[in-house]
Amino acid sequence: MGQHVNLNINVSGALETTLLGPAKRGKDYELYSLGYSPICVNEVEESLKFYPYKVIANELIHGLRFGFKLQYSGSRLPVNANNSKSVTIHADLVREKINKEITLGRMAGPFDHPPLPTLRISPIFLAEKKNGDHCLIHNRSYPLNNSVNDFIDENYCSVQYSGIDDAVRLVQNIGIVRKLSKSDVKSAFRLLRVSPSDFDQLGFISDGKYYFDRCLKKVFKKFLTALHWVMELISGN
């Protein structure tokens, strides 16, 4: 008889794998392990101790520890999709970017066969930046009306950036004698780890091999709002 795998979500939300029969326990654990994030959860928890929105604070801490659920409400069936021509044209660059993400612990792969029975494949493509560099995009909005994103509430993952009006308002509030600074968080959209229970919705194919994402920007809005609150608390503004 073949080997069976039981997947159980425990009360903490972490995915456990219980193998029946002669199993490669280490390999299976690696498949369902969380992606890498440099965020120090204990520091975040301490900073949010007095955050007024306790439910959101608890949700963030839980997600940072065990991975954030996508809040995906669609079916879980294997789906295939073709990549953009840009992936073929810039094949070497695509390999380089995928290998970098794997090295950083934010993607899993390559696999010769679908590593998960319900793995959904969404297309990837390269988008050119203003500086001439390219960004690898995993298009989870394809196909229209039946994509991964179509079954995730926009209110859960949308992001609204601060504009020039916000900067002007800040200057007006704190006065001209203060100093302003700007910082950029590298790969900010890749800092939040996904719950292993949703890995099956994040698949893609490259060079005939299967991969899936382990870090995404979902719930980034809540994380940014909490981070903004912490920065205001620290700065006293």
PDB file of C-alpha atoms in Angstrom:
ATOM      1  CA  MET A   1       0.000   0.000   0.000  1.00  0.00           C
ATOM      2  CA  GLY A   2       1.109   3.580  -0.604  1.00  0.00           C
ATOM      3  CA  GLN A   3       2.116   6.010   2.073  1.00  0.00           C
ATOM      4  CA  HIS A   4      -0.635   8.236   3.484  1.00  0.00           C
ATOM      5  CA  VAL A   5      -0.272  11.706   4.919  1.00  0.00           C
ATOM      6  CA  ASN A   6      -2.756  13.178   7.395  1.00  0.00           C
ATOM      7  CA  LEU A   7      -2.713  16.975   7.603  1.00  0.00           C
ATOM      8  CA  ASN A   8      -4.093  18.408  10.840  1.00  0.00           C
ATOM      9  CA  ILE A   9      -4.506  22.023  11.908  1.00  0.00           C
ATOM     10  CA  ASN A  10      -3.941  22.258  15.648  1.00  0.00           C
ATOM     11  CA  VAL A  11      -5.488  24.864  17.925  1.00  0.00           C
ATOM     12  CA  SER A  12      -2.558  27.216  17.413  1.00  0.00           C
ATOM     13  CA  GLY A  13      -3.097  27.218  13.662  1.00  0.00           C
ATOM     14  CA  ALA A  14       0.245  25.612  12.865  1.00  0.00           C
ATOM     15  CA  LEU A  15       0.168  22.832  10.306  1.00  0.00           C
ATOM     16  CA  GLU A  16       1.294  19.457  11.551  1.00  0.00           C
ATOM     17  CA  THR A  17       2.079  16.463   9.378  1.00  0.00           C
ATOM     18  CA  THR A  18       1.531  12.965  10.663  1.00  0.00           C
ATOM     19  CA  LEU A  19       2.984  10.262   8.452  1.00  0.00           C
ATOM     20  CA  LEU A  20       1.650   6.739   8.480  1.00  0.00           C
ATOM     21  CA  GLY A  21       4.014   3.967   7.484  1.00  0.00           C
ATOM     22  CA  PRO A  22       7.712   4.225   6.547  1.00  0.00           C
ATOM     23  CA  ALA A  23       8.042   7.956   6.074  1.00  0.00           C
ATOM     24  CA  LYS A  24      10.606  10.554   5.123  1.00  0.00           C
ATOM     25  CA  ARG A  25       9.640  12.688   8.076  1.00  0.00           C
ATOM     26  CA  GLY A  26      12.348  15.305   7.552  1.00  0.00           C
ATOM     27  CA  LYS A  27      11.465  15.870   3.907  1.00  0.00           C
ATOM     28  CA  ASP A  28       7.754  16.173   4.649  1.00  0.00           C
ATOM     29  CA  TYR A  29       8.355  18.594   7.509  1.00  0.00           C
ATOM     30  CA  GLU A  30      10.410  20.785   5.186  1.00  0.00           C
ATOM     31  CA  LEU A  31       7.582  20.860   2.639  1.00  0.00           C
ATOM     32  CA  TYR A  32       5.149  22.327   5.171  1.00  0.00           C
ATOM     33  CA  SER A  33       7.600  24.481   7.093  1.00  0.00           C
ATOM     34  CA  LEU A  34       7.044  28.228   7.284  1.00  0.00           C
ATOM     35  CA  GLY A  35       8.858  30.630   5.016  1.00  0.00           C
ATOM     36  CA  TYR A  36      11.632  32.813   6.390  1.00  0.00           C
ATOM     37  CA  SER A  37      10.958  36.264   7.826  1.00  0.00           C
ATOM     38  CA  PRO A  38      13.493  38.521   9.589  1.00  0.00           C
ATOM     39  CA  ILE A  39      10.764  39.986  11.808  1.00  0.00           C
ATOM     40  CA  CYS A  40      11.406  39.441  15.516  1.00  0.00           C
ATOM     41  CA  VAL A  41       7.972  38.388  16.764  1.00  0.00           C
ATOM     42  CA  ASN A  42       8.757  38.911  20.446  1.00  0.00           C
ATOM     43  CA  GLU A  43       9.779  42.512  19.754  1.00  0.00           C
ATOM     44  CA  VAL A  44       6.580  43.138  17.794  1.00  0.00           C
ATOM     45  CA  GLU A  45       4.493  41.598  20.564  1.00  0.00           C
ATOM     46  CA  GLU A  46       6.131  43.846  23.145  1.00  0.00           C
ATOM     47  CA  SER A  47       5.597  46.929  20.955  1.00  0.00           C
ATOM     48  CA  LEU A  48       1.898  46.125  20.510  1.00  0.00           C
ATOM     49  CA  LYS A  49       1.265  45.557  24.201  1.00  0.00           C
ATOM     50  CA  PHE A  50      -0.811  48.745  24.407  1.00  0.00           C
ATOM     51  CA  TYR A  51      -2.182  48.713  20.858  1.00  0.00           C
ATOM     52  CA  PRO A  52      -5.854  49.757  21.160  1.00  0.00           C
ATOM     53  CA  TYR A  53      -7.078  47.128  18.693  1.00  0.00           C
ATOM     54  CA  LYS A  54      -6.404  43.991  20.724  1.00  0.00           C
ATOM     55  CA  VAL A  55      -8.057  41.558  18.312  1.00  0.00           C
ATOM     56  CA  ILE A  56      -5.912  42.798  15.423  1.00  0.00           C
ATOM     57  CA  ALA A  57      -2.789  42.743  17.596  1.00  0.00           C
ATOM     58  CA  ASN A  58      -3.450  39.113  18.540  1.00  0.00           C
ATOM     59  CA  GLU A  59      -4.130  38.256  14.891  1.00  0.00           C
ATOM     60  CA  LEU A  60      -0.832  39.811  13.826  1.00  0.00           C
ATOM     61  CA  ILE A  61       1.211  38.065  16.511  1.00  0.00           C
ATOM     62  CA  HIS A  62      -0.427  34.722  15.750  1.00  0.00           C
ATOM     63  CA  GLY A  63       0.183  35.197  12.023  1.00  0.00           C
ATOM     64  CA  LEU A  64       3.803  36.210  12.511  1.00  0.00           C
ATOM     65  CA  ARG A  65       4.400  33.051  14.525  1.00  0.00           C
ATOM     66  CA  PHE A  66       2.401  30.486  12.562  1.00  0.00           C
ATOM     67  CA  GLY A  67       1.798  32.116   9.182  1.00  0.00           C
ATOM     68  CA  PHE A  68      -1.102  34.230   7.948  1.00  0.00           C
ATOM     69  CA  LYS A  69      -4.105  32.619   6.329  1.00  0.00           C
ATOM     70  CA  LEU A  70      -5.077  34.054   2.949  1.00  0.00           C
ATOM     71  CA  GLN A  71      -8.770  34.049   3.895  1.00  0.00           C
ATOM     72  CA  TYR A  72      -9.312  32.246   0.604  1.00  0.00           C
ATOM     73  CA  SER A  73     -12.926  31.094   0.183  1.00  0.00           C
ATOM     74  CA  GLY A  74     -12.819  29.365  -3.209  1.00  0.00           C
ATOM     75  CA  SER A  75     -12.538  25.713  -4.162  1.00  0.00           C
ATOM     76  CA  ARG A  76      -9.313  23.791  -3.632  1.00  0.00           C
ATOM     77  CA  LEU A  77      -8.736  21.937  -6.864  1.00  0.00           C
ATOM     78  CA  PRO A  78      -5.569  21.591  -8.958  1.00  0.00           C
ATOM     79  CA  VAL A  79      -5.445  24.274 -11.677  1.00  0.00           C
ATOM     80  CA  ASN A  80      -2.876  24.880 -14.430  1.00  0.00           C
ATOM     81  CA  ALA A  81      -1.909  28.100 -16.224  1.00  0.00           C
ATOM     82  CA  ASN A  82       0.622  29.201 -18.845  1.00  0.00           C
ATOM     83  CA  ASN A  83       3.292  31.782 -18.103  1.00  0.00           C
ATOM     84  CA  SER A  84       3.832  35.026 -19.993  1.00  0.00           C
ATOM     85  CA  LYS A  85       6.212  35.076 -22.961  1.00  0.00           C
ATOM     86  CA  SER A  86       8.512  37.284 -20.900  1.00  0.00           C
ATOM     87  CA  VAL A  87       9.401  34.225 -18.812  1.00  0.00           C
ATOM     88  CA  THR A  88      10.695  32.433 -21.913  1.00  0.00           C
ATOM     89  CA  ILE A  89      12.461  35.495 -23.316  1.00  0.00           C
ATOM     90  CA  HIS A  90      14.269  36.189 -20.029  1.00  0.00           C
ATOM     91  CA  ALA A  91      14.600  32.581 -18.862  1.00  0.00           C
ATOM     92  CA  ASP A  92      18.000  33.059 -17.195  1.00  0.00           C
ATOM     93  CA  LEU A  93      16.808  36.104 -15.268  1.00  0.00           C
ATOM     94  CA  VAL A  94      13.690  34.261 -14.116  1.00  0.00           C
ATOM     95  CA  ARG A  95      15.800  31.356 -12.848  1.00  0.00           C
ATOM     96  CA  GLU A  96      18.051  33.788 -11.011  1.00  0.00           C
ATOM     97  CA  LYS A  97      15.141  35.483  -9.263  1.00  0.00           C
ATOM     98  CA  ILE A  98      13.446  32.210  -8.336  1.00  0.00           C
ATOM     99  CA  ASN A  99      16.687  30.768  -6.958  1.00  0.00           C
ATOM    100  CA  LYS A 100      17.189  33.912  -4.891  1.00  0.00           C
ATOM    101  CA  GLU A 101      13.726  33.568  -3.348  1.00  0.00           C
ATOM    102  CA  ILE A 102      14.379  29.906  -2.566  1.00  0.00           C
ATOM    103  CA  THR A 103      17.723  30.765  -0.965  1.00  0.00           C
ATOM    104  CA  LEU A 104      16.001  33.415   1.161  1.00  0.00           C
ATOM    105  CA  GLY A 105      13.429  30.851   2.270  1.00  0.00           C
ATOM    106  CA  ARG A 106      10.471  32.635   0.698  1.00  0.00           C
ATOM    107  CA  MET A 107       9.694  30.052  -1.991  1.00  0.00           C
ATOM    108  CA  ALA A 108       9.735  26.257  -2.044  1.00  0.00           C
ATOM    109  CA  GLY A 109      10.924  24.112  -4.945  1.00  0.00           C
ATOM    110  CA  PRO A 110      11.818  22.914  -7.453  1.00  0.00           C
ATOM    111  CA  PHE A 111       9.638  19.799  -7.537  1.00  0.00           C
ATOM    112  CA  ASP A 112       9.398  17.366 -10.448  1.00  0.00           C
ATOM    113  CA  HIS A 113       5.713  16.808  -9.706  1.00  0.00           C
ATOM    114  CA  PRO A 114       3.034  18.848  -7.913  1.00  0.00           C
ATOM    115  CA  PRO A 115       4.120  18.676  -4.249  1.00  0.00           C
ATOM    116  CA  LEU A 116       0.547  19.193  -3.019  1.00  0.00           C
ATOM    117  CA  PRO A 117      -2.527  17.378  -4.394  1.00  0.00           C
ATOM    118  CA  THR A 118      -4.571  20.587  -4.699  1.00  0.00           C
ATOM    119  CA  LEU A 119      -1.749  22.821  -5.953  1.00  0.00           C
ATOM    120  CA  ARG A 120      -3.132  25.729  -7.947  1.00  0.00           C
ATOM    121  CA  ILE A 121      -0.828  27.099 -10.647  1.00  0.00           C
ATOM    122  CA  SER A 122      -0.976  30.822 -11.401  1.00  0.00           C
ATOM    123  CA  PRO A 123       1.151  32.378 -14.173  1.00  0.00           C
ATOM    124  CA  ILE A 124       4.333  34.363 -13.612  1.00  0.00           C
ATOM    125  CA  PHE A 125       5.784  37.197 -15.695  1.00  0.00           C
ATOM    126  CA  LEU A 126       8.557  39.780 -15.595  1.00  0.00           C
ATOM    127  CA  ALA A 127       7.768  43.471 -15.195  1.00  0.00           C
ATOM    128  CA  GLU A 128      10.425  46.077 -15.929  1.00  0.00           C
ATOM    129  CA  LYS A 129      11.093  48.720 -13.280  1.00  0.00           C
ATOM    130  CA  LYS A 130      11.966  52.368 -13.918  1.00  0.00           C
ATOM    131  CA  ASN A 131      15.618  51.666 -13.111  1.00  0.00           C
ATOM    132  CA  GLY A 132      15.815  48.978 -15.790  1.00  0.00           C
ATOM    133  CA  ASP A 133      15.691  46.074 -13.357  1.00  0.00           C
ATOM    134  CA  HIS A 134      12.951  43.460 -13.564  1.00  0.00           C
ATOM    135  CA  CYS A 135      10.476  42.244 -10.984  1.00  0.00           C
ATOM    136  CA  LEU A 136       9.100  38.704 -10.996  1.00  0.00           C
ATOM    137  CA  ILE A 137       5.316  38.859 -10.646  1.00  0.00           C
ATOM    138  CA  HIS A 138       3.136  35.935  -9.586  1.00  0.00           C
ATOM    139  CA  ASN A 139      -0.199  36.796 -11.183  1.00  0.00           C
ATOM    140  CA  ARG A 140      -2.772  35.485  -8.738  1.00  0.00           C
ATOM    141  CA  SER A 141      -5.448  37.638 -10.399  1.00  0.00           C
ATOM    142  CA  TYR A 142      -5.575  35.259 -13.375  1.00  0.00           C
ATOM    143  CA  PRO A 143      -7.902  34.020 -14.749  1.00  0.00           C
ATOM    144  CA  LEU A 144     -10.480  36.780 -14.503  1.00  0.00           C
ATOM    145  CA  ASN A 145     -13.368  35.960 -12.153  1.00  0.00           C
ATOM    146  CA  ASN A 146     -11.822  32.642 -11.143  1.00  0.00           C
ATOM    147  CA  SER A 147      -8.434  33.573  -9.725  1.00  0.00           C
ATOM    148  CA  VAL A 148      -7.041  33.172  -6.223  1.00  0.00           C
ATOM    149  CA  ASN A 149      -7.529  36.888  -5.571  1.00  0.00           C
ATOM    150  CA  ASP A 150     -11.153  36.728  -6.717  1.00  0.00           C
ATOM    151  CA  PHE A 151     -11.889  34.636  -3.631  1.00  0.00           C
ATOM    152  CA  ILE A 152     -10.068  36.860  -1.135  1.00  0.00           C
ATOM    153  CA  ASP A 153     -11.856  39.870   0.338  1.00  0.00           C
ATOM    154  CA  GLU A 154     -10.139  43.091  -0.815  1.00  0.00           C
ATOM    155  CA  ASN A 155     -10.696  44.641   2.605  1.00  0.00           C
ATOM    156  CA  TYR A 156      -8.418  41.994   4.039  1.00  0.00           C
ATOM    157  CA  CYS A 157      -5.379  42.687   1.877  1.00  0.00           C
ATOM    158  CA  SER A 158      -5.681  46.111   0.205  1.00  0.00           C
ATOM    159  CA  VAL A 159      -3.019  48.727   0.917  1.00  0.00           C
ATOM    160  CA  GLN A 160      -3.404  52.515   0.882  1.00  0.00           C
ATOM    161  CA  TYR A 161      -0.138  54.418   0.785  1.00  0.00           C
ATOM    162  CA  SER A 162       0.516  57.758   2.432  1.00  0.00           C
ATOM    163  CA  GLY A 163       0.560  60.677   0.003  1.00  0.00           C
ATOM    164  CA  ILE A 164       1.954  64.204  -0.112  1.00  0.00           C
ATOM    165  CA  ASP A 165      -1.096  65.492   1.776  1.00  0.00           C
ATOM    166  CA  ASP A 166      -0.221  63.215   4.686  1.00  0.00           C
ATOM    167  CA  ALA A 167       3.341  64.561   4.729  1.00  0.00           C
ATOM    168  CA  VAL A 168       2.094  68.169   4.704  1.00  0.00           C
ATOM    169  CA  ARG A 169      -0.344  67.417   7.514  1.00  0.00           C
ATOM    170  CA  LEU A 170       2.468  65.859   9.544  1.00  0.00           C
ATOM    171  CA  VAL A 171       4.653  68.954   9.104  1.00  0.00           C
ATOM    172  CA  GLN A 172       1.763  71.170  10.165  1.00  0.00           C
ATOM    173  CA  ASN A 173       1.188  69.096  13.285  1.00  0.00           C
ATOM    174  CA  ILE A 174       4.778  68.875  14.529  1.00  0.00           C
ATOM    175  CA  GLY A 175       6.087  72.253  13.359  1.00  0.00           C
ATOM    176  CA  ILE A 176       8.968  73.332  11.146  1.00  0.00           C
ATOM    177  CA  VAL A 177      11.638  72.930  13.822  1.00  0.00           C
ATOM    178  CA  ARG A 178      11.455  69.140  13.567  1.00  0.00           C
ATOM    179  CA  LYS A 179      13.330  66.931  11.124  1.00  0.00           C
ATOM    180  CA  LEU A 180      11.733  64.564   8.650  1.00  0.00           C
ATOM    181  CA  SER A 181      13.218  61.294   7.488  1.00  0.00           C
ATOM    182  CA  LYS A 182      12.216  58.622   5.008  1.00  0.00           C
ATOM    183  CA  SER A 183      13.177  54.971   4.996  1.00  0.00           C
ATOM    184  CA  ASP A 184      12.427  52.070   2.712  1.00  0.00           C
ATOM    185  CA  VAL A 185      11.920  48.507   3.916  1.00  0.00           C
ATOM    186  CA  LYS A 186      13.567  46.150   1.442  1.00  0.00           C
ATOM    187  CA  SER A 187      11.230  43.452   0.092  1.00  0.00           C
ATOM    188  CA  ALA A 188       8.518  44.717   2.426  1.00  0.00           C
ATOM    189  CA  PHE A 189       5.840  42.694   0.654  1.00  0.00           C
ATOM    190  CA  ARG A 190       7.781  39.491   1.338  1.00  0.00           C
ATOM    191  CA  LEU A 191       8.138  39.812   5.106  1.00  0.00           C
ATOM    192  CA  LEU A 192       4.887  38.110   6.104  1.00  0.00           C
ATOM    193  CA  ARG A 193       4.763  34.324   6.114  1.00  0.00           C
ATOM    194  CA  VAL A 194       1.790  32.380   4.789  1.00  0.00           C
ATOM    195  CA  SER A 195       0.077  29.631   6.749  1.00  0.00           C
ATOM    196  CA  PRO A 196       1.111  26.227   5.341  1.00  0.00           C
ATOM    197  CA  SER A 197      -2.590  25.420   5.019  1.00  0.00           C
ATOM    198  CA  ASP A 198      -2.701  27.858   2.065  1.00  0.00           C
ATOM    199  CA  PHE A 199       0.487  26.812   0.269  1.00  0.00           C
ATOM    200  CA  ASP A 200      -1.643  24.934  -2.258  1.00  0.00           C
ATOM    201  CA  GLN A 201      -3.038  28.219  -3.641  1.00  0.00           C
ATOM    202  CA  LEU A 202       0.364  29.727  -4.393  1.00  0.00           C
ATOM    203  CA  GLY A 203       1.877  27.450  -7.010  1.00  0.00           C
ATOM    204  CA  PHE A 204       3.612  28.254 -10.280  1.00  0.00           C
ATOM    205  CA  ILE A 205       5.685  26.448 -12.903  1.00  0.00           C
ATOM    206  CA  SER A 206       9.046  27.389 -14.409  1.00  0.00           C
ATOM    207  CA  ASP A 207      11.234  25.242 -16.666  1.00  0.00           C
ATOM    208  CA  GLY A 208       8.812  22.374 -16.152  1.00  0.00           C
ATOM    209  CA  LYS A 209       9.365  22.404 -12.376  1.00  0.00           C
ATOM    210  CA  TYR A 210       6.814  23.169  -9.673  1.00  0.00           C
ATOM    211  CA  TYR A 211       7.197  25.837  -6.986  1.00  0.00           C
ATOM    212  CA  PHE A 212       5.046  27.639  -4.440  1.00  0.00           C
ATOM    213  CA  ASP A 213       5.285  30.878  -2.476  1.00  0.00           C
ATOM    214  CA  ARG A 214       5.650  30.880   1.300  1.00  0.00           C
ATOM    215  CA  CYS A 215       5.653  34.655   1.938  1.00  0.00           C
ATOM    216  CA  LEU A 216       3.142  37.232   0.714  1.00  0.00           C
ATOM    217  CA  LYS A 217       1.772  40.702   1.353  1.00  0.00           C
ATOM    218  CA  LYS A 218      -1.694  39.633   2.492  1.00  0.00           C
ATOM    219  CA  VAL A 219      -2.837  41.407   5.697  1.00  0.00           C
ATOM    220  CA  PHE A 220      -0.082  43.904   4.911  1.00  0.00           C
ATOM    221  CA  LYS A 221      -2.564  46.732   5.522  1.00  0.00           C
ATOM    222  CA  LYS A 222      -3.112  45.664   9.135  1.00  0.00           C
ATOM    223  CA  PHE A 223       0.609  45.214   9.650  1.00  0.00           C
ATOM    224  CA  LEU A 224       1.370  48.677   8.232  1.00  0.00           C
ATOM    225  CA  THR A 225      -1.311  50.299  10.377  1.00  0.00           C
ATOM    226  CA  ALA A 226       0.093  48.695  13.514  1.00  0.00           C
ATOM    227  CA  LEU A 227       3.649  49.626  12.519  1.00  0.00           C
ATOM    228  CA  HIS A 228       2.556  53.226  11.936  1.00  0.00           C
ATOM    229  CA  TRP A 229       1.031  53.304  15.425  1.00  0.00           C
ATOM    230  CA  VAL A 230       4.264  51.981  16.956  1.00  0.00           C
ATOM    231  CA  MET A 231       6.382  54.585  15.134  1.00  0.00           C
ATOM    232  CA  GLU A 232       4.118  57.400  16.310  1.00  0.00           C
ATOM    233  CA  LEU A 233       4.333  56.077  19.862  1.00  0.00           C
ATOM    234  CA  ILE A 234       8.129  55.927  19.748  1.00  0.00           C
ATOM    235  CA  SER A 235       8.538  59.349  18.139  1.00  0.00           C
ATOM    236  CA  GLY A 236       5.943  61.006  20.356  1.00  0.00           C
ATOM    237  CA  ASN A 237       4.066  62.451  17.357  1.00  0.00           C
TER     238      ASN A 237
END
